[in-house]
Amino acid sequence: MKRATRQRSAIRAAIAAAGRPLSPLEVLEGARSDVPALGLATVYRNLRLLLDDGEIQGVNLPGDNVRYELAGHDHHHHFQCLACQRVFDIHACPGDLQRLAPPGFVVEGHDLTLYGYCADCRASAVGGQGVRAVGVGACS
Amino acid sequence: MKRATRQRSAIRAAIAAAGRPLSPLEVLEGARSDVPALGLATVYRNLRLLLDDGEIQGVNLPGDNVRYELAGHDHHHHFQCLACQRVFDIHACPGDLQRLAPPGFVVEGHDLTLYGYCADCRASAVGGQGVRAVGVGACS
DNA sequence: ATACTTGCAAAACATTTGCAGTGAG
DNA sequence: CTCACTGCAAATGTTTTGCAAGTAT
């Protein structure tokens, strides 16, 4: 059975407090304010457990490692900053994507990621250097 | 300037011949029929170059490493069948996604993946079991 | 007590980089 | 002749695993 440990709560809390998908390392940093001695391996182990339990869900972005966020949120999408690489939640949706699918195909769900510059990065550094986002199109 | 080397042609040829997205390792295997002494580092270096040149593009599927395929000449998205896992190209686009971004954010590009059932699977198979697709919402 | 958990370190992978030698232009 | 390119090995970076000690139940 799954126990209630300090580290597990800290990890859960860190993800809940973030409000955006966190990488395992970010989870570690966040959770260490509660449990300073927390180990990275423990973070990975717990992320796996929480994933299997459906408490959190993975967010997979091209050119970046998997991030995690609480499951059960409203349906939403993500915006990744090409400069600082941070990922933000977008609580909006293009809607009606069934029309994009070929005839005979049934759309059950979708995944949308926007790329660009967040308010912070757009304000300061203007150039998007060293960016290597995969699969970023240009018809937006 | 970019030179024309045997290994680069072999890599290009391997990707072109596959007809499906290949992982770096698969590219290596395929290209070694032309250049047996080909090294993995060279594959990675060339994938990066070809990516930057827009000759190929990365395909990022949840739970799998990045794969590469020849770049189509047009912007497109992907449809992954929840039953057979195959990935299809979708030559359509929702358009105008800037409106979805928070104020102050600039959208430079986007990535869209639809999940559902392809014409084949919709006809035959029943349920999509054992599917662990990340970030699949339900507002479509 | 029992056995699930943890921290640390080492292992297993994936990808990148340093370097001297090679070859395209 | 030059300098981009290559192969190899070593370096990075990420995620997993082995194991003895710790701890919730």
Coordinates of C-alpha atoms (C1' of nucleotides) in Angstrom, one line a residue:
Chain A
M1 CA 0.0 0.0 0.0
K2 CA 1.0 3.6 -0.5
R3 CA 2.2 5.4 2.6
A4 CA 1.9 9.1 3.5
T5 CA 5.4 10.4 3.8
R6 CA 6.8 13.8 4.3
Q7 CA 8.6 13.8 1.0
R8 CA 5.6 12.7 -0.9
S9 CA 3.5 15.5 0.5
A10 CA 6.2 18.0 -0.2
I11 CA 6.4 16.8 -3.8
R12 CA 2.7 17.0 -4.2
A13 CA 2.6 20.4 -2.6
A14 CA 5.4 21.7 -4.8
I15 CA 3.5 20.7 -7.9
A16 CA 0.2 22.1 -6.7
A17 CA 1.7 25.4 -5.7
A18 CA 3.5 26.0 -9.0
G19 CA 0.5 26.6 -11.1
R20 CA 2.5 25.5 -14.1
P21 CA 4.1 22.2 -15.3
L22 CA 7.4 21.5 -13.5
S23 CA 10.4 19.5 -14.5
P24 CA 11.6 16.9 -12.1
L25 CA 14.4 19.3 -11.1
E26 CA 12.0 22.1 -10.5
V27 CA 9.9 19.8 -8.4
L28 CA 13.0 18.9 -6.4
E29 CA 13.8 22.6 -5.7
G30 CA 10.3 23.4 -4.8
A31 CA 9.9 20.4 -2.5
R32 CA 13.2 21.0 -0.7
S33 CA 11.8 24.0 1.1
D34 CA 9.8 21.4 3.0
V35 CA 12.3 18.6 3.1
P36 CA 15.8 19.9 2.5
A37 CA 17.4 16.5 2.4
L38 CA 15.1 15.3 -0.4
G39 CA 16.9 13.3 -3.1
L40 CA 16.3 13.5 -6.8
A41 CA 15.7 9.8 -7.1
T42 CA 12.9 10.1 -4.7
V43 CA 11.3 12.8 -6.8
Y44 CA 11.5 10.6 -9.8
R45 CA 10.1 7.6 -7.9
N46 CA 7.2 9.6 -6.6
L47 CA 6.4 11.3 -9.9
R48 CA 6.1 7.8 -11.3
L49 CA 3.8 6.8 -8.5
L50 CA 1.6 9.9 -8.6
L51 CA 1.4 9.4 -12.4
D52 CA 0.2 5.9 -12.1
D53 CA -2.3 7.0 -9.5
G54 CA -3.6 9.6 -11.8
E55 CA -2.8 12.4 -9.3
I56 CA -0.6 14.2 -11.7
Q57 CA -0.1 14.1 -15.5
G58 CA 2.9 14.5 -17.7
V59 CA 3.3 17.3 -20.2
N60 CA 5.4 16.4 -23.1
L61 CA 7.0 19.3 -25.0
P62 CA 9.2 19.0 -28.0
G63 CA 12.9 19.6 -27.4
D64 CA 12.4 19.5 -23.7
N65 CA 12.1 17.0 -20.9
V66 CA 8.7 15.9 -19.5
R67 CA 7.1 18.2 -17.0
Y68 CA 4.4 17.4 -14.5
E69 CA 1.3 19.1 -13.3
L70 CA -1.7 18.3 -11.2
A71 CA -4.3 16.2 -13.1
G72 CA -7.9 17.1 -13.0
H73 CA -7.5 20.7 -14.0
D74 CA -9.8 22.0 -16.6
H75 CA -8.8 21.3 -20.1
H76 CA -6.0 23.6 -21.0
H77 CA -3.0 24.0 -23.2
H78 CA 0.6 25.2 -22.9
F79 CA 2.7 28.1 -23.9
Q80 CA 6.5 27.7 -23.9
C81 CA 8.7 30.7 -23.9
L82 CA 11.4 30.3 -26.5
A83 CA 13.8 32.4 -24.4
C84 CA 13.4 31.2 -20.8
Q85 CA 12.0 27.8 -21.7
R86 CA 9.3 28.2 -19.0
V87 CA 5.9 26.7 -19.7
F88 CA 2.7 28.4 -18.9
D89 CA -0.9 27.2 -18.8
I90 CA -3.3 28.6 -21.3
H91 CA -6.9 28.3 -20.3
A92 CA -8.2 28.7 -23.8
C93 CA -8.9 26.4 -26.6
P94 CA -9.3 26.8 -30.4
G95 CA -12.3 24.4 -30.2
D96 CA -13.9 22.4 -33.0
L97 CA -10.9 20.5 -34.2
Q98 CA -12.9 17.7 -35.6
R99 CA -13.1 19.7 -38.8
L100 CA -9.3 19.4 -39.2
A101 CA -9.3 15.6 -39.2
P102 CA -9.6 13.6 -42.5
P103 CA -13.0 12.1 -43.3
G104 CA -13.7 9.0 -41.3
F105 CA -11.4 10.0 -38.5
V106 CA -12.8 10.6 -35.0
V107 CA -11.2 13.2 -32.8
E108 CA -11.2 12.3 -29.1
G109 CA -8.8 14.8 -27.8
H110 CA -6.0 17.0 -28.6
D111 CA -2.8 18.6 -27.5
L112 CA -1.8 22.1 -28.4
T113 CA 1.4 24.0 -27.5
L114 CA 2.1 27.5 -28.4
Y115 CA 5.7 28.8 -28.8
G116 CA 6.7 32.4 -28.4
Y117 CA 7.9 34.9 -25.8
C118 CA 6.4 35.4 -22.4
A119 CA 5.7 38.8 -21.1
D120 CA 8.9 38.9 -19.1
C121 CA 11.3 37.8 -21.8
R122 CA 9.6 40.0 -24.4
A123 CA 10.1 43.0 -22.2
S124 CA 13.8 42.4 -21.6
A125 CA 16.0 40.5 -24.0
V126 CA 14.6 40.8 -27.4
G127 CA 16.5 38.2 -29.5
G128 CA 15.6 34.6 -29.3
Q129 CA 19.1 33.1 -29.5
G130 CA 20.1 29.5 -29.5
V131 CA 16.5 28.4 -29.8
R132 CA 16.0 24.9 -31.2
A133 CA 12.4 24.1 -30.9
V134 CA 11.4 21.0 -32.8
G135 CA 8.3 21.0 -34.9
V136 CA 7.5 24.6 -34.6
G137 CA 5.6 25.7 -37.6
A138 CA 4.9 29.2 -38.8
C139 CA 1.3 29.5 -39.9
S140 CA 0.0 31.1 -36.7
Chain B
M1 CA 29.5 26.6 -45.9
K2 CA 27.9 23.2 -45.9
R3 CA 29.7 20.5 -47.7
A4 CA 28.4 17.5 -49.5
T5 CA 29.7 14.4 -47.7
R6 CA 29.0 10.7 -48.1
Q7 CA 27.7 10.4 -44.6
R8 CA 25.4 13.3 -45.0
S9 CA 23.9 11.9 -48.1
A10 CA 23.6 8.5 -46.5
I11 CA 21.7 10.0 -43.5
R12 CA 19.4 12.0 -45.8
A13 CA 18.8 8.9 -47.9
A14 CA 18.1 6.7 -44.8
I15 CA 15.4 9.1 -43.6
A16 CA 14.0 9.5 -47.1
A17 CA 13.8 5.8 -47.7
A18 CA 12.1 5.0 -44.4
G19 CA 8.8 6.7 -45.1
R20 CA 8.3 7.0 -41.3
P21 CA 9.9 9.0 -38.6
L22 CA 13.2 7.5 -37.4
S23 CA 15.1 7.7 -34.2
P24 CA 18.7 8.7 -34.3
L25 CA 19.7 5.1 -33.7
E26 CA 17.5 3.9 -36.5
V27 CA 19.0 6.6 -38.8
L28 CA 22.4 5.3 -37.9
E29 CA 21.5 1.7 -38.7
G30 CA 19.9 2.7 -42.0
A31 CA 22.7 4.9 -43.1
R32 CA 25.4 2.3 -42.3
S33 CA 24.4 0.3 -45.3
D34 CA 25.9 3.1 -47.3
V35 CA 28.7 4.1 -44.9
P36 CA 29.5 1.3 -42.5
A37 CA 32.0 3.3 -40.4
L38 CA 29.4 6.0 -39.7
G39 CA 29.5 7.2 -36.1
L40 CA 26.5 8.1 -34.0
A41 CA 27.9 11.5 -33.2
T42 CA 27.9 12.3 -36.9
V43 CA 24.3 11.3 -37.1
Y44 CA 23.4 13.6 -34.3
R45 CA 25.4 16.4 -35.8
N46 CA 23.8 16.0 -39.2
L47 CA 20.3 15.7 -37.8
R48 CA 20.9 19.0 -36.1
L49 CA 22.2 20.6 -39.3
L50 CA 19.4 19.2 -41.5
L51 CA 16.9 20.4 -38.9
D52 CA 18.3 23.9 -38.9
D53 CA 18.2 23.9 -42.7
G54 CA 14.6 22.8 -42.6
E55 CA 15.4 19.6 -44.6
I56 CA 14.0 17.4 -41.9
Q57 CA 11.8 18.0 -38.9
G58 CA 11.4 16.5 -35.5
V59 CA 8.4 14.4 -34.5
N60 CA 7.8 14.3 -30.8
L61 CA 5.5 11.7 -29.5
P62 CA 4.8 11.3 -25.7
G63 CA 6.8 8.5 -24.1
D64 CA 9.2 8.2 -26.9
N65 CA 12.3 10.0 -28.0
V66 CA 12.3 12.5 -30.8
R67 CA 12.2 11.0 -34.3
Y68 CA 13.0 12.7 -37.6
E69 CA 11.4 12.7 -40.9
L70 CA 11.7 14.6 -44.2
A71 CA 10.2 18.0 -43.9
G72 CA 7.0 18.4 -45.9
H73 CA 6.9 21.6 -47.7
D74 CA 3.9 22.8 -45.8
H75 CA 3.0 23.4 -42.2
H76 CA 1.1 20.4 -40.9
H77 CA 0.1 18.7 -37.7
H78 CA -0.3 15.1 -36.5
F79 CA -3.2 12.8 -35.7
Q80 CA -2.3 9.8 -33.6
C81 CA -4.7 6.9 -33.5
L82 CA -5.4 5.8 -29.9
A83 CA -5.9 2.2 -31.1
C84 CA -3.1 1.5 -33.6
Q85 CA -0.7 4.3 -32.5
R86 CA -0.1 5.2 -36.1
V87 CA 0.6 8.9 -36.8
F88 CA -1.0 10.7 -39.7
D89 CA -0.3 14.1 -41.1
I90 CA -3.0 16.6 -41.0
H91 CA -2.8 19.4 -43.6
A92 CA -5.0 21.8 -41.8
C93 CA -4.6 24.3 -39.1
P94 CA -6.9 26.1 -36.7
G95 CA -5.2 29.4 -37.4
D96 CA -5.1 32.6 -35.3
L97 CA -3.8 31.2 -32.1
Q98 CA -2.4 34.5 -30.9
R99 CA -5.8 35.2 -29.3
L100 CA -5.3 32.2 -27.0
A101 CA -2.2 33.6 -25.4
P102 CA -2.2 35.7 -22.3
P103 CA -1.8 39.5 -22.7
G104 CA 1.8 40.5 -23.3
F105 CA 2.8 37.1 -24.8
V106 CA 3.9 36.8 -28.4
V107 CA 3.0 33.6 -30.3
E108 CA 5.7 32.6 -32.8
G109 CA 4.6 29.1 -33.6
H110 CA 2.6 26.2 -32.5
D111 CA 2.3 22.5 -32.4
L112 CA -1.0 20.5 -32.5
T113 CA -1.6 16.8 -32.1
L114 CA -5.1 15.3 -32.4
Y115 CA -5.9 12.0 -30.7
G116 CA -8.7 9.7 -31.8
Y117 CA -9.4 6.9 -34.0
C118 CA -8.4 6.6 -37.6
A119 CA -10.8 5.4 -40.3
D120 CA -9.5 1.9 -40.1
C121 CA -9.6 1.4 -36.4
R122 CA -12.9 3.2 -36.1
A123 CA -14.4 0.6 -38.4
S124 CA -13.0 -2.5 -36.8
A125 CA -11.6 -2.4 -33.2
V126 CA -13.5 -1.4 -30.2
G127 CA -11.8 0.4 -27.4
G128 CA -8.4 2.0 -27.1
Q129 CA -7.0 0.1 -24.1
G130 CA -3.7 0.6 -22.4
V131 CA -3.3 4.0 -23.8
R132 CA -1.2 6.4 -21.8
A133 CA -1.3 9.5 -23.8
V134 CA -0.2 12.5 -21.9
G135 CA -2.0 15.8 -22.0
V136 CA -5.0 14.5 -23.9
G137 CA -7.9 16.7 -23.1
A138 CA -11.6 16.4 -23.9
C139 CA -12.9 19.7 -25.1
S140 CA -12.9 19.0 -28.7
Chain C
dA1 C1' 7.5 -6.1 13.4
dT2 C1' 6.8 -5.6 8.4
dA3 C1' 7.7 -3.9 4.2
dC4 C1' 7.2 0.5 1.9
dT5 C1' 10.4 4.6 1.5
dT6 C1' 14.4 7.2 1.3
dG7 C1' 19.3 9.0 0.2
dC8 C1' 23.2 8.1 -1.8
dA9 C1' 26.0 6.4 -5.3
dA10 C1' 26.5 3.8 -9.3
dA11 C1' 24.3 2.3 -13.6
dA12 C1' 21.9 2.8 -17.7
dC13 C1' 20.8 5.8 -21.6
dA14 C1' 20.6 9.7 -24.6
dT15 C1' 23.0 13.5 -26.5
dT16 C1' 27.0 16.7 -26.9
dT17 C1' 31.6 18.0 -27.3
dG18 C1' 37.0 17.9 -27.6
dC19 C1' 40.4 16.6 -30.7
dA20 C1' 43.4 15.1 -34.2
dG21 C1' 43.0 13.3 -38.7
dT22 C1' 40.4 13.4 -43.3
dG23 C1' 38.5 15.1 -47.4
dA24 C1' 35.5 18.4 -50.2
dG25 C1' 35.9 22.7 -52.7
Chain D
dC1 C1' 45.7 24.6 -49.2
dT2 C1' 41.7 25.4 -46.0
dC3 C1' 38.5 24.5 -43.0
dA4 C1' 34.2 22.0 -42.6
dC5 C1' 33.4 17.3 -41.4
dT6 C1' 34.3 12.7 -39.3
dG7 C1' 35.2 9.0 -35.9
dC8 C1' 36.3 8.0 -31.5
dA9 C1' 36.3 8.7 -26.7
dA10 C1' 35.3 11.4 -23.0
dA11 C1' 32.0 14.5 -21.1
dT12 C1' 27.1 16.0 -20.0
dG13 C1' 22.6 15.5 -18.7
dT14 C1' 18.6 12.7 -17.5
dT15 C1' 16.2 8.9 -15.5
dT16 C1' 16.7 4.3 -13.2
dT17 C1' 18.4 1.0 -9.9
dG18 C1' 20.9 -1.4 -6.0
dC19 C1' 21.2 -1.3 -1.2
dA20 C1' 21.4 -0.4 3.6
dA21 C1' 19.1 2.5 6.8
dG22 C1' 14.8 4.9 8.1
dT23 C1' 9.8 5.1 9.2
dA24 C1' 4.7 4.8 8.5
dT25 C1' 1.2 1.7 9.8

